[in-house]
Short mmCIF file of C-alpha atoms in Angstrom, two decimals:
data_model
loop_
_atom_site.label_atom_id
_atom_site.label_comp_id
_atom_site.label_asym_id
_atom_site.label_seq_id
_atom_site.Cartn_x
_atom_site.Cartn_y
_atom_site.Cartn_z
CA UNK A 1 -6.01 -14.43 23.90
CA UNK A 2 -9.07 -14.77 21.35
CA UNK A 3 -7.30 -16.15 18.85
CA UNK A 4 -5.51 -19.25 21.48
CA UNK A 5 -8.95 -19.56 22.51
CA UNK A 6 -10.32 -19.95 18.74
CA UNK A 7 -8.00 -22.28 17.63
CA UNK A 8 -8.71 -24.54 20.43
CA UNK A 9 -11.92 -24.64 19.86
CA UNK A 10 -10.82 -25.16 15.92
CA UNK A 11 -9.56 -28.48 17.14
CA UNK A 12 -12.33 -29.67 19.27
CA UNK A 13 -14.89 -28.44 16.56
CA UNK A 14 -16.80 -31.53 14.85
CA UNK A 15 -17.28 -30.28 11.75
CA UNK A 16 -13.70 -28.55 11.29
CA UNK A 17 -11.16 -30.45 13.07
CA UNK A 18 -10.92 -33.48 10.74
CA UNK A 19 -10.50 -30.26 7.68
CA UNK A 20 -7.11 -29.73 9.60
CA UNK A 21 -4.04 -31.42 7.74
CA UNK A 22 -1.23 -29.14 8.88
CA UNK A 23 -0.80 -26.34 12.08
CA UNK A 24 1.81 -24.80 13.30
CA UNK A 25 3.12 -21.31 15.32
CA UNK A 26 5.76 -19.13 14.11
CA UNK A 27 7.69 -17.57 16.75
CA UNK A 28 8.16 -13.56 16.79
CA UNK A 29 11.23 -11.67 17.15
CA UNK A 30 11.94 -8.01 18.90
CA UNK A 31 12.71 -4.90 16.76
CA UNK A 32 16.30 -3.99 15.60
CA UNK A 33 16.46 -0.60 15.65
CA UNK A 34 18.58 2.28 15.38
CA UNK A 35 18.74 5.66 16.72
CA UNK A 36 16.60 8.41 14.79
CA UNK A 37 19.24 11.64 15.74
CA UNK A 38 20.31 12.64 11.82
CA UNK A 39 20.85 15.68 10.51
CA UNK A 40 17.53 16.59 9.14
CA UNK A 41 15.10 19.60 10.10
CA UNK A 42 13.27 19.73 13.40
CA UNK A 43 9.89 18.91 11.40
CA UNK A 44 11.21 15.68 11.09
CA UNK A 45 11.45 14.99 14.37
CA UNK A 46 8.09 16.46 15.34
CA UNK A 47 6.43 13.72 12.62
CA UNK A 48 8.72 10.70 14.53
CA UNK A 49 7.73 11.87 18.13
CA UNK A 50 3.82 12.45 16.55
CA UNK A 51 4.12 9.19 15.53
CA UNK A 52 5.08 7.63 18.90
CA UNK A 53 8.51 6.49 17.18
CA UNK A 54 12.03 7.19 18.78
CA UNK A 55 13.57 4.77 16.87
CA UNK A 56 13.63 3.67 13.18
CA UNK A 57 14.17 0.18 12.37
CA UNK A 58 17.38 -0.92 11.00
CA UNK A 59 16.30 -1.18 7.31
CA UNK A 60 14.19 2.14 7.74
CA UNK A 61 17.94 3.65 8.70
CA UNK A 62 19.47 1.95 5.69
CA UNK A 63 17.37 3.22 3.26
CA UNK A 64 16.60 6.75 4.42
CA UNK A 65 20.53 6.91 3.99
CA UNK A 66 20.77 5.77 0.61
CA UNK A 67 17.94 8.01 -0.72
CA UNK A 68 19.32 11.43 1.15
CA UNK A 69 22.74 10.55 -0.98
CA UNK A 70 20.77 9.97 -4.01
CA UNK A 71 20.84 6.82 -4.62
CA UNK A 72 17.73 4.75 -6.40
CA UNK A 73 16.41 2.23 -3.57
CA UNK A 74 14.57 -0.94 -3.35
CA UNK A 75 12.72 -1.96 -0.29
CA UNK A 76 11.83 -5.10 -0.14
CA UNK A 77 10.52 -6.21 3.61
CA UNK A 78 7.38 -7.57 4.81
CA UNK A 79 3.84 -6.05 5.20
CA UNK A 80 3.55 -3.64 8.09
CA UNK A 81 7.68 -3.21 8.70
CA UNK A 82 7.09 0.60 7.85
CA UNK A 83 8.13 0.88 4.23
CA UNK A 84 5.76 3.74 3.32
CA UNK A 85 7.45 6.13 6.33
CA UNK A 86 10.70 5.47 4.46
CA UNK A 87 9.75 7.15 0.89
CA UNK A 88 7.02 9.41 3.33
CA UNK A 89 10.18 11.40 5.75
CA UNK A 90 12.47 10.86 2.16
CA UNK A 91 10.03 13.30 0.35
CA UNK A 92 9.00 15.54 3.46
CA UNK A 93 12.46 16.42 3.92
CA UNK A 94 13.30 17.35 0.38
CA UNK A 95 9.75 19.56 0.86
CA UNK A 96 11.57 21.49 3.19
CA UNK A 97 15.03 21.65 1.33
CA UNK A 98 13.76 22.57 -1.68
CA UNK A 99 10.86 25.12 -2.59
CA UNK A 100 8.46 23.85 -4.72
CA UNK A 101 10.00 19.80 -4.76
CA UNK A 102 7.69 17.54 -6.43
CA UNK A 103 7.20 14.05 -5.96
CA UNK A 104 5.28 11.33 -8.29
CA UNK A 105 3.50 8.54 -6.14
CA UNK A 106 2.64 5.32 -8.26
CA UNK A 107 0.35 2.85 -6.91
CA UNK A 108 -1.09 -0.13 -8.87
CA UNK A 109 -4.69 -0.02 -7.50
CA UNK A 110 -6.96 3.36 -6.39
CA UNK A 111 -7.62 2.33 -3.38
CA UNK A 112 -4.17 2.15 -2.34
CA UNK A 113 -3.69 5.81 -3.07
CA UNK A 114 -6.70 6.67 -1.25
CA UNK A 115 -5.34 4.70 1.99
CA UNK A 116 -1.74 6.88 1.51
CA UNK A 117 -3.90 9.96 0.94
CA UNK A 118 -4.92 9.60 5.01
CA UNK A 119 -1.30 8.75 6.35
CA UNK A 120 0.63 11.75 4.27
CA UNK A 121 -1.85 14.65 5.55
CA UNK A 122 -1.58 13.14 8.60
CA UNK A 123 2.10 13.84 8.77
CA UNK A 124 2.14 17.25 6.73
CA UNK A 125 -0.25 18.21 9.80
CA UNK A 126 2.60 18.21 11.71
CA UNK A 127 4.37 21.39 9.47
CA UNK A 128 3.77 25.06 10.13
CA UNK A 129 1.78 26.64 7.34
CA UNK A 130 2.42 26.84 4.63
CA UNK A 131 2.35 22.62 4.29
CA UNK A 132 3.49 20.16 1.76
CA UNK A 133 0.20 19.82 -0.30
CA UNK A 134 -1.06 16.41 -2.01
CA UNK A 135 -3.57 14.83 -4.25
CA UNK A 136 -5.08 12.27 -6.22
CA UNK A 137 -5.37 12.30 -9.86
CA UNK A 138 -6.75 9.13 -10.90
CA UNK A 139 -10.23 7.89 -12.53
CA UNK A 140 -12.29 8.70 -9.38
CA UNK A 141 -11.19 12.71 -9.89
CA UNK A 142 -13.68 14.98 -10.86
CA UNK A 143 -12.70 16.85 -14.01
CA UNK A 144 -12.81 20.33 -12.32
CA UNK A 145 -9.97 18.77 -9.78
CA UNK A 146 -7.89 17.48 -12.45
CA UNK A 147 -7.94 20.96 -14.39
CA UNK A 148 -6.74 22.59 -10.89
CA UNK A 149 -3.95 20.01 -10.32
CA UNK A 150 -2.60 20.84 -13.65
CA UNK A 151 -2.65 24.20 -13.02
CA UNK A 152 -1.22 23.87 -9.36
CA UNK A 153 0.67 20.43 -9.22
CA UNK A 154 1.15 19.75 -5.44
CA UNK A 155 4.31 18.45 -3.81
CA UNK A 156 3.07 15.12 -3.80
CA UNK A 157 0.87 13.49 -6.74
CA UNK A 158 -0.77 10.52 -6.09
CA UNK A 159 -1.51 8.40 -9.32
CA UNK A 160 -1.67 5.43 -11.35
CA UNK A 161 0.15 4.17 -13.87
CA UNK A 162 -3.09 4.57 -16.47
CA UNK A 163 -3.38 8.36 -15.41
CA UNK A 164 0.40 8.69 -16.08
CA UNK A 165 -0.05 7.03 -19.59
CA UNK A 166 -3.17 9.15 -20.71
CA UNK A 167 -2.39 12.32 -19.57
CA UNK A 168 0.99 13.10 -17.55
CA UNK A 169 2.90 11.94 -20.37
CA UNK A 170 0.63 12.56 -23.24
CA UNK A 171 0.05 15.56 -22.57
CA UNK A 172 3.55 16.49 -20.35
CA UNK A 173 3.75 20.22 -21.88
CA UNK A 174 0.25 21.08 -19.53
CA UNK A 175 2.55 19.62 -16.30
CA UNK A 176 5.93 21.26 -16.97
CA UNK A 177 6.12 22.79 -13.75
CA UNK A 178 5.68 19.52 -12.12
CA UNK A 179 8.28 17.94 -14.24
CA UNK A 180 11.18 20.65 -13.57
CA UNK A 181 10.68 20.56 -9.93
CA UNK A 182 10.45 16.28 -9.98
CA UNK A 183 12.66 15.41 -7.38
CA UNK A 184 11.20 11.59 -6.42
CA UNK A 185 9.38 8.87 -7.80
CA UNK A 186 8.39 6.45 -5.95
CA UNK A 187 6.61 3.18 -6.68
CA UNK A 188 4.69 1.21 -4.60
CA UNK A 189 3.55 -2.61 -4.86
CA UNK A 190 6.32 -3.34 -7.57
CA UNK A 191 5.84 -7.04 -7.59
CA UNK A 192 2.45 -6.38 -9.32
CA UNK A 193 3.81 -5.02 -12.34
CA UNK A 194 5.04 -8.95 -14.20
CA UNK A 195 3.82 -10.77 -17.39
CA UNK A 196 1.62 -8.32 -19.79
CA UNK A 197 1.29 -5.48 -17.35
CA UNK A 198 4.97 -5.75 -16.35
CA UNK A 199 5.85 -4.54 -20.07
CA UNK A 200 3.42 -2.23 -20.31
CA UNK A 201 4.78 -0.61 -17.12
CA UNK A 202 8.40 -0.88 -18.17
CA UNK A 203 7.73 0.78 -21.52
CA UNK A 204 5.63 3.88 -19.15
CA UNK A 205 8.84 4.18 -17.23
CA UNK A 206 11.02 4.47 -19.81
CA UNK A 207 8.65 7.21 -21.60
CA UNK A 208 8.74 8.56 -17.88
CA UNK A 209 12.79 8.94 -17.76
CA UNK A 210 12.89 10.47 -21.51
CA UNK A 211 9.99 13.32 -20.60
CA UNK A 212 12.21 13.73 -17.45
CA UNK A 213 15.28 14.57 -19.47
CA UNK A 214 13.73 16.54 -21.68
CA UNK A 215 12.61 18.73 -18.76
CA UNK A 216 16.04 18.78 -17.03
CA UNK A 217 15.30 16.55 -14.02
CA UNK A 218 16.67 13.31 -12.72
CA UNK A 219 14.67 11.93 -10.24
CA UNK A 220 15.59 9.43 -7.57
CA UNK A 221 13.43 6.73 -7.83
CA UNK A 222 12.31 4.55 -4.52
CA UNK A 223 10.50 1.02 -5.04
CA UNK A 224 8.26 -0.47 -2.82
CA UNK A 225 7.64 -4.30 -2.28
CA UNK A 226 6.53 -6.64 0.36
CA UNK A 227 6.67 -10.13 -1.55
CA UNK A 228 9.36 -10.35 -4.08
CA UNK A 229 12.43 -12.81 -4.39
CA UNK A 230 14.37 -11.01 -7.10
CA UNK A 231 13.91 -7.42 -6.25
CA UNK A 232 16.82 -6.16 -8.18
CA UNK A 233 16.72 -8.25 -10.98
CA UNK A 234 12.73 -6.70 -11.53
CA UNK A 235 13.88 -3.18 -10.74
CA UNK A 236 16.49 -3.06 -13.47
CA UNK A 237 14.25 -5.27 -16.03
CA UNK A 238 11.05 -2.31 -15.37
CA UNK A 239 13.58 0.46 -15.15
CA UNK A 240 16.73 -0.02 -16.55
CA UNK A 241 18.32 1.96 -13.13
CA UNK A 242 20.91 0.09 -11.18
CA UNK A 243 19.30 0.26 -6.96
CA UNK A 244 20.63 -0.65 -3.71
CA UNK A 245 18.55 -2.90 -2.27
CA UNK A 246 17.01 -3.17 1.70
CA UNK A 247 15.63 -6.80 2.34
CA UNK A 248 16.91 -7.50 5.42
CA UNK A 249 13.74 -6.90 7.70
CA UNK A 250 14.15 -4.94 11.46
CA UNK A 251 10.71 -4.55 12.31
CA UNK A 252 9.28 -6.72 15.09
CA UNK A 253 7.32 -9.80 14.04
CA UNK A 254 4.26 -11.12 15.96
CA UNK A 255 4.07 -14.95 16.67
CA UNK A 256 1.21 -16.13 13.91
CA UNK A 257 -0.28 -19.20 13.66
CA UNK A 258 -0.49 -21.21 10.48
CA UNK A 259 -3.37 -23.65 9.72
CA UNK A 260 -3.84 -25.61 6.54
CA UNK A 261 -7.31 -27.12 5.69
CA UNK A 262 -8.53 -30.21 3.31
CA UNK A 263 -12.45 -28.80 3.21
CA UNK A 264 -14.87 -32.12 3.15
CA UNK A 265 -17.00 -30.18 0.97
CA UNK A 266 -16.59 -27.01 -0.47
CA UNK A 267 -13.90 -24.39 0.37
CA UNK A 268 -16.84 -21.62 0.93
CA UNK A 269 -18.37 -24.02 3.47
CA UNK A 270 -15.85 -24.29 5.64
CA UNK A 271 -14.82 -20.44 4.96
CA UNK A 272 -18.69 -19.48 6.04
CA UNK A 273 -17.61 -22.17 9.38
CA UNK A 274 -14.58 -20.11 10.20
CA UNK A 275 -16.39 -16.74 9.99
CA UNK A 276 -19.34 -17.58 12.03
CA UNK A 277 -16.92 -18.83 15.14
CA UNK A 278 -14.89 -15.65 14.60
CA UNK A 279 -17.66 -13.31 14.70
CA UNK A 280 -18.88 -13.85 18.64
CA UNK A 281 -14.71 -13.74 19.40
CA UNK A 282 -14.44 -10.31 17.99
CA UNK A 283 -11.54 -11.51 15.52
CA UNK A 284 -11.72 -9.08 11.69
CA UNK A 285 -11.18 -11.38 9.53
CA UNK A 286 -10.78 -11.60 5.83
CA UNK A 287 -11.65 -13.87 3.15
CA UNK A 288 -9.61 -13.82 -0.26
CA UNK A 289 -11.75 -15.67 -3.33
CA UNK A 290 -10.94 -15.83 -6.64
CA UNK A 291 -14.30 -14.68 -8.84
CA UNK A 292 -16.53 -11.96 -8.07
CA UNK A 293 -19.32 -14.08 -7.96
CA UNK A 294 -17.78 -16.15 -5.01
CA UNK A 295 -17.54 -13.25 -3.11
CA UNK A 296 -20.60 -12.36 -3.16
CA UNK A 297 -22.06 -16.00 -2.54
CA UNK A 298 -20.14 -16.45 0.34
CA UNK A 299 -20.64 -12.95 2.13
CA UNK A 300 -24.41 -13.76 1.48
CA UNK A 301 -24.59 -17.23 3.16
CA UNK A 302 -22.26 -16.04 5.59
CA UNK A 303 -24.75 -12.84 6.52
CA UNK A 304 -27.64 -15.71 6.64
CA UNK A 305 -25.73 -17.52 9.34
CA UNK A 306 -24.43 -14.56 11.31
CA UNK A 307 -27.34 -13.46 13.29
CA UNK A 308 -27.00 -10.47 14.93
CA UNK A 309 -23.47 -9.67 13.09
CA UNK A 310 -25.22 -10.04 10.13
CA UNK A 311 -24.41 -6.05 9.40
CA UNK A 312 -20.82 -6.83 10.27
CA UNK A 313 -20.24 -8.78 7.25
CA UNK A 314 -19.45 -7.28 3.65
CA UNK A 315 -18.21 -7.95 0.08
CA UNK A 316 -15.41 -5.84 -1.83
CA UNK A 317 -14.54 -6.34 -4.91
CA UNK A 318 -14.09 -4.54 -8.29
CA UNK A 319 -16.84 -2.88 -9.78
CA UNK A 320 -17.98 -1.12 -7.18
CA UNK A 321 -18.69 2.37 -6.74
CA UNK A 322 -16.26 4.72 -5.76
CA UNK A 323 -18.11 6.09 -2.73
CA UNK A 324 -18.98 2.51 -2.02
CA UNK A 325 -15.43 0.95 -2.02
CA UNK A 326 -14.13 3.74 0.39
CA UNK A 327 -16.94 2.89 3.02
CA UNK A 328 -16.49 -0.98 2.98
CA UNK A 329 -12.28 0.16 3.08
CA UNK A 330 -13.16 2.78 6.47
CA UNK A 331 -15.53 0.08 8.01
CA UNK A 332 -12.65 -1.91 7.85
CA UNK A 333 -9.64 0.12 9.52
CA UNK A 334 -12.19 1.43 12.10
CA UNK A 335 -13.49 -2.07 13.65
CA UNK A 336 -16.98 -1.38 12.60
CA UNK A 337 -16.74 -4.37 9.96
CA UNK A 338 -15.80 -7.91 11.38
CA UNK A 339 -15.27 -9.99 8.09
CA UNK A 340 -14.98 -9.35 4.52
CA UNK A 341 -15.22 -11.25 1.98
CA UNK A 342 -12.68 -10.07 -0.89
CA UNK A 343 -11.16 -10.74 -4.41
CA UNK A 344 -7.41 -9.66 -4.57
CA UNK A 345 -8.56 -5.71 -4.89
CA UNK A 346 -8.60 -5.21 -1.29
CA UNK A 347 -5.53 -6.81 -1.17
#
């Protein structure tokens, strides 16, 4: 494997192997799973078998449970243990229920709305005309789109909780038909939302319930977390709703290796060191710093090293353009881009 191979050579590596204080493996674990036959319409099971998946995970099985009895849910597992298909077949189903059922998608950051944009209409694909529709209302949509989402809310709204603040709730009398048919809200990446922003949020969710009410609707609400202790505790602090909550993980885990370094010099050094033996292996890597100008320093002396993966290098951060962002974020799921060199947006 590339990555036994890089490691090895981590420790035989003159300039890096005296940087290594602490290394160790964590050992994977199989899938507990549980069988996907439920009562729930055949479109359901075309999106599973689509998907390559015969069986949900145990905490998938759990939650889809509590939300088709109508109960508020918390999901709080690790990254990549398929929290997003929970709230996904949760709303899809409902779609098909219910004529017209609306659901509210809150995501902290853009980008992570335009990532969910790809995975939903890549499961409506799987309906019969007419399909679920979706969209994106946030900062990046064109006036002219925002006027027609108004007009013609989709089943699924994708937004933010800025876009909720300046105009779904200021202005809730232009979405009425959105709010009467609100059957889910679901919020993603709720450990985000502490400290300053935390309140902020709390008091939008609140406003949220109360415009809600006054439109006849009580939504079941479905939060979304991958690193939280106190998942509960948060959930009733932002929301005031009493959840069941799903932290007990049954999605497979890969063996991952864990290496701590004491840089000689500077951290972006050794960072630049690590890229340029990961490049020739083939291994995407990323490279979390905390200013914008570091990124941009170290993806710059790390493209002066690289050679002929010098195009295989790039910076993210805030500030970019729109258009920009969502290139660097396709390089990236498509293998074109080896290593980039991030603040916490990507993330």
């Amino acid at each position: 494997m590339p990555i036994n191979e890089y490691l090895k050579a981590l420790a035989r590596a003159p300039k890096l192997s005296d940087q290594v204080v602490f290394r160790t493996t964590l050992a994977g674990r199989p899938a507990e799973t549980e069988a996907t036959e439920r009562d729930w319409p055949p479109v359901i099971d075309k999106i599973l078998t689509a998907q390559g998946i015969h069986r949900l995970y145990r905490h998938q099985a759990e939650a889809l449970d509590l939300i088709r009895a109508g109960r508020h849910v918390v999901i709080a597992t690790p990254t990549a243990s398929g929290k997003t298909l929970i709230y996904n077949l949760a709303v899809l189903e409902q779609c098909v229920h219910t004529l017209g059922a609306k659901a509210l998608y809150i995501f902290p950051l853009k980008a992570l709305a335009r990532d969910q944009m790809g995975t939903v209409r890549g499961l409506v694909d799987c309906f019969d005309p007419p399909r679920p529709t979706v969209a994106i209302y946030d900062g990046d949509t064109s006036q002219w789109h925002r006027k027609k989402i108004r007009q013609a809310p989709p089943n699924i709204l994708m937004t933010n909780p800025e876009m909720i603040h300046l105009s779904l709730l200021a202005h809730h009398g232009k979405w009425a038909s959105f709010w009467r048919d609100l059957k889910f809200v679901v919020i993603d990446e709720v450990h985000t939302y502490r400290g300053i922003l935390g309140s902020h949020f709390a008091q939008l969710v609140k406003r949220l319930q109360r415009i809600c009410k006054f439109y006849g609707t009580r939504p079941t609400y479905i939060f979304s977390s991958a690193t939280i202790g106190n998942p509960a505790q948060l959930v009733h602090q932002l929301s005031g709703l009493e959840v069941s909550v799903i932290t007990e993980n049954g999605a497979p885990v890969g063996r991952r290796h864990v290496v701590f370094m004491n840089p000689d010099n500077s951290p972006a050094q050794t960072a630049i060191e690590l890229i340029k033996a990961a490049l020739p292996r083939g291994l995407r890597t990323i490279v979390y710093t905390q200013s914008r100008k570091m990124t941009e320093l170290i993806a710059m002396w790390a493209a002066d090293r690289a050679g002929k993966f010098r195009s295989r290098i790039s910076a993210y951060r805030a500030g970019y353009l729109p258009a920009e962002r969502r290139q660097i974020e396709s390089r990236l799921a498509n293998g074109d881009l080896l290593a980039v060199i991030s603040t916490r947006a990507l993330e």
